[in-house]
Amino acid sequence: LVRLRQRLAGSQGGFGRGLLALLSRDRLDEDTWESIEDVLLTADIGVAATQQVVEGLRTRMRVEGGAAPDARTALREELVKLVDPAMDRRLQVSGSDGKPGVVLVVGVNGSGKTTTVGKLARILVAEERTVTLGAADTFRAAAVDQLATWGERVGVEVVRGNEGTDPASVAFDAVKDGVDNGVDTVIVDTAGRLQNKAGLMDELGKVKRVIEKQAPVTEVLLVLDATTGQNGLVQARVFSEVVDVTGVVLTKLDGSAKGGIVVSVQRELGVPVKLVGLGEGPDDLAPFDAEAFVDALLG
Ligand code: GDP
């Protein structure tokens, strides 16, 4: 948690701290409120959410006779409300009836999908779960090799096909392997070619169907690069229209000054951010905690 704070505060404390500085001014005039709005919009929180926060803050900061309310407390409460601490962020990694849980990981190439699969495997293994990985991103030999390296590093089996093998057949084999060996969780890396919606729908739909012949898909994680801003949101929407996303993994938050994307992606898709990527190392994946996140933003 301390490390999460350091990483977030190091790179993007500016957005929370900037707001706090504005809100702590003696006089909150219209110019100040406009600046507050600009900071929120620049952080990728989105127009509707920005209006909501500004309204909330204006109501709270209206001085009624006595001393002005504490700006930090007011801002913290508004931001926490926005990130929605009530969302269920638990990962569904367990199957039922002796079958493994299956985690399907989707997202565009370069978003950090393969890295996330590796890091997630590491977390589950540390929790003493048994894990098998499926390298169903068969369009890129490099992605398969990369996952194989993660498998060696974490000490889990990686089921792979040759380059160009049907992704669904690799996904099938990986889940079959998991069922046969009685593992707890199978994590399937998928291809992220955003060629067109119909193609993607065909491909991911087929992958999901063949998996479900053997074991339930318990979690569909959409990996999103936090540095891609509004463009990333458009892509996220396409994926969510193609497959029932159950959680978002926001990667590269360490390199983004735009932590506000947490808010906009949750609003856009109606699903919680469950994990955040905070670096390229094996330990740089953390469960998302709304309150810790806001505290980190405020520095
Ligand atoms: P994929 O194409 O979606 O499978 O993406 P990769 O897993 O290959 O990741 C693309 C690049 O992003 C790699 O260089 C990763 O090391 C890097 N990366 C992934 N997650 C993070 C993160 O949370 N922070 C940072 N800084 N880099 C990341």
JSON list of N, CA and C in Angstrom, two decimals, residues 28-93:
[
{"chain": "A", "resi": 28, "resn": "LEU", "atom": "N", "xyz": [-12.87, 31.71, -3.10]},
{"chain": "A", "resi": 28, "resn": "LEU", "atom": "CA", "xyz": [-13.16, 30.81, -4.22]},
{"chain": "A", "resi": 28, "resn": "LEU", "atom": "C", "xyz": [-14.04, 31.57, -5.22]},
{"chain": "A", "resi": 29, "resn": "ASP", "atom": "N", "xyz": [-13.38, 32.34, -6.11]},
{"chain": "A", "resi": 29, "resn": "ASP", "atom": "CA", "xyz": [-14.16, 33.10, -7.09]},
{"chain": "A", "resi": 29, "resn": "ASP", "atom": "C", "xyz": [-14.40, 32.26, -8.36]},
{"chain": "A", "resi": 30, "resn": "GLU", "atom": "N", "xyz": [-15.11, 32.83, -9.31]},
{"chain": "A", "resi": 30, "resn": "GLU", "atom": "CA", "xyz": [-15.45, 32.06, -10.52]},
{"chain": "A", "resi": 30, "resn": "GLU", "atom": "C", "xyz": [-14.21, 31.57, -11.28]},
{"chain": "A", "resi": 31, "resn": "ASP", "atom": "N", "xyz": [-13.17, 32.42, -11.30]},
{"chain": "A", "resi": 31, "resn": "ASP", "atom": "CA", "xyz": [-11.94, 32.02, -11.98]},
{"chain": "A", "resi": 31, "resn": "ASP", "atom": "C", "xyz": [-11.35, 30.76, -11.35]},
{"chain": "A", "resi": 32, "resn": "THR", "atom": "N", "xyz": [-11.41, 30.72, -10.03]},
{"chain": "A", "resi": 32, "resn": "THR", "atom": "CA", "xyz": [-10.86, 29.57, -9.32]},
{"chain": "A", "resi": 32, "resn": "THR", "atom": "C", "xyz": [-11.67, 28.31, -9.65]},
{"chain": "A", "resi": 33, "resn": "TRP", "atom": "N", "xyz": [-12.98, 28.44, -9.65]},
{"chain": "A", "resi": 33, "resn": "TRP", "atom": "CA", "xyz": [-13.82, 27.28, -9.97]},
{"chain": "A", "resi": 33, "resn": "TRP", "atom": "C", "xyz": [-13.55, 26.81, -11.41]},
{"chain": "A", "resi": 34, "resn": "GLU", "atom": "N", "xyz": [-13.30, 27.76, -12.30]},
{"chain": "A", "resi": 34, "resn": "GLU", "atom": "CA", "xyz": [-12.99, 27.37, -13.67]},
{"chain": "A", "resi": 34, "resn": "GLU", "atom": "C", "xyz": [-11.66, 26.62, -13.74]},
{"chain": "A", "resi": 35, "resn": "SER", "atom": "N", "xyz": [-10.70, 27.10, -12.96]},
{"chain": "A", "resi": 35, "resn": "SER", "atom": "CA", "xyz": [-9.39, 26.41, -12.93]},
{"chain": "A", "resi": 35, "resn": "SER", "atom": "C", "xyz": [-9.56, 24.99, -12.38]},
{"chain": "A", "resi": 36, "resn": "ILE", "atom": "N", "xyz": [-10.40, 24.86, -11.36]},
{"chain": "A", "resi": 36, "resn": "ILE", "atom": "CA", "xyz": [-10.65, 23.54, -10.77]},
{"chain": "A", "resi": 36, "resn": "ILE", "atom": "C", "xyz": [-11.25, 22.61, -11.83]},
{"chain": "A", "resi": 37, "resn": "GLU", "atom": "N", "xyz": [-12.20, 23.16, -12.58]},
{"chain": "A", "resi": 37, "resn": "GLU", "atom": "CA", "xyz": [-12.83, 22.39, -13.66]},
{"chain": "A", "resi": 37, "resn": "GLU", "atom": "C", "xyz": [-11.79, 21.95, -14.69]},
{"chain": "A", "resi": 38, "resn": "ASP", "atom": "N", "xyz": [-10.90, 22.87, -15.06]},
{"chain": "A", "resi": 38, "resn": "ASP", "atom": "CA", "xyz": [-9.85, 22.55, -16.05]},
{"chain": "A", "resi": 38, "resn": "ASP", "atom": "C", "xyz": [-8.96, 21.41, -15.57]},
{"chain": "A", "resi": 39, "resn": "VAL", "atom": "N", "xyz": [-8.58, 21.47, -14.30]},
{"chain": "A", "resi": 39, "resn": "VAL", "atom": "CA", "xyz": [-7.69, 20.43, -13.77]},
{"chain": "A", "resi": 39, "resn": "VAL", "atom": "C", "xyz": [-8.39, 19.07, -13.87]},
{"chain": "A", "resi": 40, "resn": "LEU", "atom": "N", "xyz": [-9.66, 19.03, -13.51]},
{"chain": "A", "resi": 40, "resn": "LEU", "atom": "CA", "xyz": [-10.40, 17.76, -13.54]},
{"chain": "A", "resi": 40, "resn": "LEU", "atom": "C", "xyz": [-10.54, 17.24, -14.97]},
{"chain": "A", "resi": 41, "resn": "LEU", "atom": "N", "xyz": [-10.85, 18.14, -15.89]},
{"chain": "A", "resi": 41, "resn": "LEU", "atom": "CA", "xyz": [-11.01, 17.72, -17.30]},
{"chain": "A", "resi": 41, "resn": "LEU", "atom": "C", "xyz": [-9.69, 17.23, -17.87]},
{"chain": "A", "resi": 42, "resn": "THR", "atom": "N", "xyz": [-8.62, 17.93, -17.57]},
{"chain": "A", "resi": 42, "resn": "THR", "atom": "CA", "xyz": [-7.30, 17.54, -18.07]},
{"chain": "A", "resi": 42, "resn": "THR", "atom": "C", "xyz": [-6.89, 16.18, -17.54]},
{"chain": "A", "resi": 43, "resn": "ALA", "atom": "N", "xyz": [-7.37, 15.84, -16.36]},
{"chain": "A", "resi": 43, "resn": "ALA", "atom": "CA", "xyz": [-7.01, 14.55, -15.75]},
{"chain": "A", "resi": 43, "resn": "ALA", "atom": "C", "xyz": [-7.85, 13.40, -16.32]},
{"chain": "A", "resi": 44, "resn": "ASP", "atom": "N", "xyz": [-8.68, 13.68, -17.32]},
{"chain": "A", "resi": 44, "resn": "ASP", "atom": "CA", "xyz": [-9.47, 12.63, -17.99]},
{"chain": "A", "resi": 44, "resn": "ASP", "atom": "C", "xyz": [-10.63, 12.10, -17.16]},
{"chain": "A", "resi": 45, "resn": "ILE", "atom": "N", "xyz": [-11.13, 12.89, -16.24]},
{"chain": "A", "resi": 45, "resn": "ILE", "atom": "CA", "xyz": [-12.24, 12.41, -15.42]},
{"chain": "A", "resi": 45, "resn": "ILE", "atom": "C", "xyz": [-13.54, 12.38, -16.22]},
{"chain": "A", "resi": 46, "resn": "GLY", "atom": "N", "xyz": [-13.63, 13.21, -17.22]},
{"chain": "A", "resi": 46, "resn": "GLY", "atom": "CA", "xyz": [-14.84, 13.25, -18.05]},
{"chain": "A", "resi": 46, "resn": "GLY", "atom": "C", "xyz": [-15.71, 14.45, -17.67]},
{"chain": "A", "resi": 47, "resn": "VAL", "atom": "N", "xyz": [-16.54, 14.88, -18.63]},
{"chain": "A", "resi": 47, "resn": "VAL", "atom": "CA", "xyz": [-17.31, 16.12, -18.45]},
{"chain": "A", "resi": 47, "resn": "VAL", "atom": "C", "xyz": [-18.37, 15.99, -17.35]},
{"chain": "A", "resi": 48, "resn": "ALA", "atom": "N", "xyz": [-19.17, 14.92, -17.42]},
{"chain": "A", "resi": 48, "resn": "ALA", "atom": "CA", "xyz": [-20.26, 14.77, -16.45]},
{"chain": "A", "resi": 48, "resn": "ALA", "atom": "C", "xyz": [-19.72, 14.65, -15.03]},
{"chain": "A", "resi": 49, "resn": "ALA", "atom": "N", "xyz": [-18.67, 13.84, -14.88]},
{"chain": "A", "resi": 49, "resn": "ALA", "atom": "CA", "xyz": [-18.11, 13.64, -13.54]},
{"chain": "A", "resi": 49, "resn": "ALA", "atom": "C", "xyz": [-17.49, 14.92, -13.02]},
{"chain": "A", "resi": 50, "resn": "THR", "atom": "N", "xyz": [-16.86, 15.68, -13.91]},
{"chain": "A", "resi": 50, "resn": "THR", "atom": "CA", "xyz": [-16.26, 16.96, -13.50]},
{"chain": "A", "resi": 50, "resn": "THR", "atom": "C", "xyz": [-17.34, 17.88, -12.95]},
{"chain": "A", "resi": 51, "resn": "GLN", "atom": "N", "xyz": [-18.46, 17.96, -13.67]},
{"chain": "A", "resi": 51, "resn": "GLN", "atom": "CA", "xyz": [-19.55, 18.82, -13.19]},
{"chain": "A", "resi": 51, "resn": "GLN", "atom": "C", "xyz": [-20.05, 18.37, -11.83]},
{"chain": "A", "resi": 52, "resn": "GLN", "atom": "N", "xyz": [-20.13, 17.06, -11.67]},
{"chain": "A", "resi": 52, "resn": "GLN", "atom": "CA", "xyz": [-20.62, 16.51, -10.41]},
{"chain": "A", "resi": 52, "resn": "GLN", "atom": "C", "xyz": [-19.70, 16.91, -9.25]},
{"chain": "A", "resi": 53, "resn": "VAL", "atom": "N", "xyz": [-18.40, 16.77, -9.46]},
{"chain": "A", "resi": 53, "resn": "VAL", "atom": "CA", "xyz": [-17.46, 17.11, -8.40]},
{"chain": "A", "resi": 53, "resn": "VAL", "atom": "C", "xyz": [-17.51, 18.60, -8.08]},
{"chain": "A", "resi": 54, "resn": "VAL", "atom": "N", "xyz": [-17.55, 19.42, -9.13]},
{"chain": "A", "resi": 54, "resn": "VAL", "atom": "CA", "xyz": [-17.55, 20.86, -8.90]},
{"chain": "A", "resi": 54, "resn": "VAL", "atom": "C", "xyz": [-18.82, 21.27, -8.15]},
{"chain": "A", "resi": 55, "resn": "GLU", "atom": "N", "xyz": [-19.95, 20.71, -8.55]},
{"chain": "A", "resi": 55, "resn": "GLU", "atom": "CA", "xyz": [-21.20, 21.01, -7.83]},
{"chain": "A", "resi": 55, "resn": "GLU", "atom": "C", "xyz": [-21.09, 20.61, -6.37]},
{"chain": "A", "resi": 56, "resn": "GLY", "atom": "N", "xyz": [-20.59, 19.39, -6.16]},
{"chain": "A", "resi": 56, "resn": "GLY", "atom": "CA", "xyz": [-20.44, 18.87, -4.80]},
{"chain": "A", "resi": 56, "resn": "GLY", "atom": "C", "xyz": [-19.55, 19.78, -3.96]},
{"chain": "A", "resi": 57, "resn": "LEU", "atom": "N", "xyz": [-18.44, 20.18, -4.55]},
{"chain": "A", "resi": 57, "resn": "LEU", "atom": "CA", "xyz": [-17.49, 21.02, -3.81]},
{"chain": "A", "resi": 57, "resn": "LEU", "atom": "C", "xyz": [-18.07, 22.40, -3.55]},
{"chain": "A", "resi": 58, "resn": "ARG", "atom": "N", "xyz": [-18.75, 22.95, -4.53]},
{"chain": "A", "resi": 58, "resn": "ARG", "atom": "CA", "xyz": [-19.35, 24.28, -4.36]},
{"chain": "A", "resi": 58, "resn": "ARG", "atom": "C", "xyz": [-20.34, 24.27, -3.19]},
{"chain": "A", "resi": 59, "resn": "THR", "atom": "N", "xyz": [-21.16, 23.23, -3.13]},
{"chain": "A", "resi": 59, "resn": "THR", "atom": "CA", "xyz": [-22.13, 23.12, -2.04]},
{"chain": "A", "resi": 59, "resn": "THR", "atom": "C", "xyz": [-21.42, 23.03, -0.69]},
{"chain": "A", "resi": 60, "resn": "ARG", "atom": "N", "xyz": [-20.39, 22.19, -0.66]},
{"chain": "A", "resi": 60, "resn": "ARG", "atom": "CA", "xyz": [-19.68, 22.00, 0.60]},
{"chain": "A", "resi": 60, "resn": "ARG", "atom": "C", "xyz": [-18.91, 23.23, 1.05]},
{"chain": "A", "resi": 61, "resn": "MET", "atom": "N", "xyz": [-18.33, 23.93, 0.09]},
{"chain": "A", "resi": 61, "resn": "MET", "atom": "CA", "xyz": [-17.42, 25.03, 0.45]},
{"chain": "A", "resi": 61, "resn": "MET", "atom": "C", "xyz": [-18.14, 26.35, 0.71]},
{"chain": "A", "resi": 62, "resn": "ARG", "atom": "N", "xyz": [-19.44, 26.33, 0.51]},
{"chain": "A", "resi": 62, "resn": "ARG", "atom": "CA", "xyz": [-20.19, 27.55, 0.77]},
{"chain": "A", "resi": 62, "resn": "ARG", "atom": "C", "xyz": [-20.10, 27.85, 2.27]},
{"chain": "A", "resi": 63, "resn": "VAL", "atom": "N", "xyz": [-19.52, 28.96, 2.58]},
{"chain": "A", "resi": 63, "resn": "VAL", "atom": "CA", "xyz": [-19.33, 29.24, 4.01]},
{"chain": "A", "resi": 63, "resn": "VAL", "atom": "C", "xyz": [-20.64, 29.75, 4.61]},
{"chain": "A", "resi": 64, "resn": "GLU", "atom": "N", "xyz": [-21.06, 29.07, 5.65]},
{"chain": "A", "resi": 64, "resn": "GLU", "atom": "CA", "xyz": [-22.31, 29.50, 6.28]},
{"chain": "A", "resi": 64, "resn": "GLU", "atom": "C", "xyz": [-22.01, 30.06, 7.66]},
{"chain": "A", "resi": 65, "resn": "GLY", "atom": "N", "xyz": [-21.65, 31.33, 7.68]},
{"chain": "A", "resi": 65, "resn": "GLY", "atom": "CA", "xyz": [-21.40, 31.99, 8.96]},
{"chain": "A", "resi": 65, "resn": "GLY", "atom": "C", "xyz": [-20.05, 31.66, 9.57]},
{"chain": "A", "resi": 66, "resn": "GLY", "atom": "N", "xyz": [-19.82, 30.39, 9.86]},
{"chain": "A", "resi": 66, "resn": "GLY", "atom": "CA", "xyz": [-18.61, 30.00, 10.59]},
{"chain": "A", "resi": 66, "resn": "GLY", "atom": "C", "xyz": [-17.38, 29.92, 9.71]},
{"chain": "A", "resi": 67, "resn": "ALA", "atom": "N", "xyz": [-16.43, 29.14, 10.16]},
{"chain": "A", "resi": 67, "resn": "ALA", "atom": "CA", "xyz": [-15.17, 28.99, 9.43]},
{"chain": "A", "resi": 67, "resn": "ALA", "atom": "C", "xyz": [-15.40, 28.15, 8.17]},
{"chain": "A", "resi": 68, "resn": "ALA", "atom": "N", "xyz": [-14.55, 28.37, 7.15]},
{"chain": "A", "resi": 68, "resn": "ALA", "atom": "CA", "xyz": [-14.63, 27.58, 5.92]},
{"chain": "A", "resi": 68, "resn": "ALA", "atom": "C", "xyz": [-14.33, 26.12, 6.24]},
{"chain": "A", "resi": 69, "resn": "PRO", "atom": "N", "xyz": [-15.03, 25.20, 5.59]},
{"chain": "A", "resi": 69, "resn": "PRO", "atom": "CA", "xyz": [-14.77, 23.80, 5.85]},
{"chain": "A", "resi": 69, "resn": "PRO", "atom": "C", "xyz": [-13.37, 23.41, 5.36]},
{"chain": "A", "resi": 70, "resn": "ASP", "atom": "N", "xyz": [-12.84, 22.34, 5.91]},
{"chain": "A", "resi": 70, "resn": "ASP", "atom": "CA", "xyz": [-11.51, 21.88, 5.55]},
{"chain": "A", "resi": 70, "resn": "ASP", "atom": "C", "xyz": [-11.50, 21.41, 4.09]},
{"chain": "A", "resi": 71, "resn": "ALA", "atom": "N", "xyz": [-10.70, 22.08, 3.27]},
{"chain": "A", "resi": 71, "resn": "ALA", "atom": "CA", "xyz": [-10.68, 21.80, 1.83]},
{"chain": "A", "resi": 71, "resn": "ALA", "atom": "C", "xyz": [-10.26, 20.36, 1.54]},
{"chain": "A", "resi": 72, "resn": "ARG", "atom": "N", "xyz": [-9.29, 19.89, 2.27]},
{"chain": "A", "resi": 72, "resn": "ARG", "atom": "CA", "xyz": [-8.78, 18.54, 2.02]},
{"chain": "A", "resi": 72, "resn": "ARG", "atom": "C", "xyz": [-9.85, 17.49, 2.27]},
{"chain": "A", "resi": 73, "resn": "THR", "atom": "N", "xyz": [-10.55, 17.64, 3.40]},
{"chain": "A", "resi": 73, "resn": "THR", "atom": "CA", "xyz": [-11.61, 16.68, 3.73]},
{"chain": "A", "resi": 73, "resn": "THR", "atom": "C", "xyz": [-12.71, 16.71, 2.67]},
{"chain": "A", "resi": 74, "resn": "ALA", "atom": "N", "xyz": [-13.11, 17.91, 2.29]},
{"chain": "A", "resi": 74, "resn": "ALA", "atom": "CA", "xyz": [-14.18, 18.04, 1.30]},
{"chain": "A", "resi": 74, "resn": "ALA", "atom": "C", "xyz": [-13.76, 17.40, -0.03]},
{"chain": "A", "resi": 75, "resn": "LEU", "atom": "N", "xyz": [-12.55, 17.69, -0.47]},
{"chain": "A", "resi": 75, "resn": "LEU", "atom": "CA", "xyz": [-12.08, 17.17, -1.75]},
{"chain": "A", "resi": 75, "resn": "LEU", "atom": "C", "xyz": [-11.93, 15.65, -1.68]},
{"chain": "A", "resi": 76, "resn": "ARG", "atom": "N", "xyz": [-11.39, 15.18, -0.58]},
{"chain": "A", "resi": 76, "resn": "ARG", "atom": "CA", "xyz": [-11.20, 13.73, -0.44]},
{"chain": "A", "resi": 76, "resn": "ARG", "atom": "C", "xyz": [-12.54, 13.01, -0.54]},
{"chain": "A", "resi": 77, "resn": "GLU", "atom": "N", "xyz": [-13.53, 13.54, 0.16]},
{"chain": "A", "resi": 77, "resn": "GLU", "atom": "CA", "xyz": [-14.83, 12.86, 0.16]},
{"chain": "A", "resi": 77, "resn": "GLU", "atom": "C", "xyz": [-15.47, 12.88, -1.22]},
{"chain": "A", "resi": 78, "resn": "GLU", "atom": "N", "xyz": [-15.35, 14.00, -1.91]},
{"chain": "A", "resi": 78, "resn": "GLU", "atom": "CA", "xyz": [-15.93, 14.06, -3.26]},
{"chain": "A", "resi": 78, "resn": "GLU", "atom": "C", "xyz": [-15.23, 13.10, -4.22]},
{"chain": "A", "resi": 79, "resn": "LEU", "atom": "N", "xyz": [-13.91, 13.03, -4.13]},
{"chain": "A", "resi": 79, "resn": "LEU", "atom": "CA", "xyz": [-13.17, 12.15, -5.04]},
{"chain": "A", "resi": 79, "resn": "LEU", "atom": "C", "xyz": [-13.43, 10.68, -4.73]},
{"chain": "A", "resi": 80, "resn": "VAL", "atom": "N", "xyz": [-13.50, 10.35, -3.45]},
{"chain": "A", "resi": 80, "resn": "VAL", "atom": "CA", "xyz": [-13.77, 8.95, -3.07]},
{"chain": "A", "resi": 80, "resn": "VAL", "atom": "C", "xyz": [-15.15, 8.53, -3.61]},
{"chain": "A", "resi": 81, "resn": "LYS", "atom": "N", "xyz": [-16.12, 9.43, -3.46]},
{"chain": "A", "resi": 81, "resn": "LYS", "atom": "CA", "xyz": [-17.46, 9.14, -3.95]},
{"chain": "A", "resi": 81, "resn": "LYS", "atom": "C", "xyz": [-17.43, 8.86, -5.46]},
{"chain": "A", "resi": 82, "resn": "LEU", "atom": "N", "xyz": [-16.61, 9.64, -6.14]},
{"chain": "A", "resi": 82, "resn": "LEU", "atom": "CA", "xyz": [-16.50, 9.53, -7.59]},
{"chain": "A", "resi": 82, "resn": "LEU", "atom": "C", "xyz": [-15.89, 8.19, -8.01]},
{"chain": "A", "resi": 83, "resn": "VAL", "atom": "N", "xyz": [-14.92, 7.72, -7.25]},
{"chain": "A", "resi": 83, "resn": "VAL", "atom": "CA", "xyz": [-14.24, 6.47, -7.60]},
{"chain": "A", "resi": 83, "resn": "VAL", "atom": "C", "xyz": [-15.09, 5.27, -7.16]},
{"chain": "A", "resi": 84, "resn": "ASP", "atom": "N", "xyz": [-16.07, 5.53, -6.32]},
{"chain": "A", "resi": 84, "resn": "ASP", "atom": "CA", "xyz": [-17.06, 4.54, -5.92]},
{"chain": "A", "resi": 84, "resn": "ASP", "atom": "C", "xyz": [-16.49, 3.34, -5.16]},
{"chain": "A", "resi": 85, "resn": "PRO", "atom": "N", "xyz": [-16.24, 3.53, -3.88]},
{"chain": "A", "resi": 85, "resn": "PRO", "atom": "CA", "xyz": [-15.65, 2.45, -3.07]},
{"chain": "A", "resi": 85, "resn": "PRO", "atom": "C", "xyz": [-16.60, 1.27, -2.89]},
{"chain": "A", "resi": 86, "resn": "ALA", "atom": "N", "xyz": [-17.88, 1.42, -3.24]},
{"chain": "A", "resi": 86, "resn": "ALA", "atom": "CA", "xyz": [-18.83, 0.34, -3.01]},
{"chain": "A", "resi": 86, "resn": "ALA", "atom": "C", "xyz": [-18.77, -0.74, -4.10]},
{"chain": "A", "resi": 87, "resn": "MET", "atom": "N", "xyz": [-18.09, -0.47, -5.21]},
{"chain": "A", "resi": 87, "resn": "MET", "atom": "CA", "xyz": [-18.02, -1.47, -6.28]},
{"chain": "A", "resi": 87, "resn": "MET", "atom": "C", "xyz": [-17.28, -2.72, -5.81]},
{"chain": "A", "resi": 88, "resn": "ASP", "atom": "N", "xyz": [-17.76, -3.86, -6.23]},
{"chain": "A", "resi": 88, "resn": "ASP", "atom": "CA", "xyz": [-17.13, -5.13, -5.83]},
{"chain": "A", "resi": 88, "resn": "ASP", "atom": "C", "xyz": [-15.91, -5.38, -6.71]},
{"chain": "A", "resi": 89, "resn": "ARG", "atom": "N", "xyz": [-14.73, -5.31, -6.12]},
{"chain": "A", "resi": 89, "resn": "ARG", "atom": "CA", "xyz": [-13.50, -5.42, -6.91]},
{"chain": "A", "resi": 89, "resn": "ARG", "atom": "C", "xyz": [-12.79, -6.75, -6.73]},
{"chain": "A", "resi": 90, "resn": "ARG", "atom": "N", "xyz": [-13.46, -7.70, -6.08]},
{"chain": "A", "resi": 90, "resn": "ARG", "atom": "CA", "xyz": [-12.82, -9.00, -5.88]},
{"chain": "A", "resi": 90, "resn": "ARG", "atom": "C", "xyz": [-12.70, -9.73, -7.21]},
{"chain": "A", "resi": 91, "resn": "LEU", "atom": "N", "xyz": [-11.56, -10.38, -7.41]},
{"chain": "A", "resi": 91, "resn": "LEU", "atom": "CA", "xyz": [-11.36, -11.15, -8.64]},
{"chain": "A", "resi": 91, "resn": "LEU", "atom": "C", "xyz": [-12.02, -12.51, -8.49]},
{"chain": "A", "resi": 92, "resn": "GLN", "atom": "N", "xyz": [-12.75, -12.92, -9.53]},
{"chain": "A", "resi": 92, "resn": "GLN", "atom": "CA", "xyz": [-13.37, -14.25, -9.49]},
{"chain": "A", "resi": 92, "resn": "GLN", "atom": "C", "xyz": [-12.43, -15.24, -10.18]},
{"chain": "A", "resi": 93, "resn": "VAL", "atom": "N", "xyz": [-11.63, -15.89, -9.38]},
{"chain": "A", "resi": 93, "resn": "VAL", "atom": "CA", "xyz": [-10.61, -16.78, -9.97]},
{"chain": "A", "resi": 93, "resn": "VAL", "atom": "C", "xyz": [-10.88, -18.25, -9.65]}
]
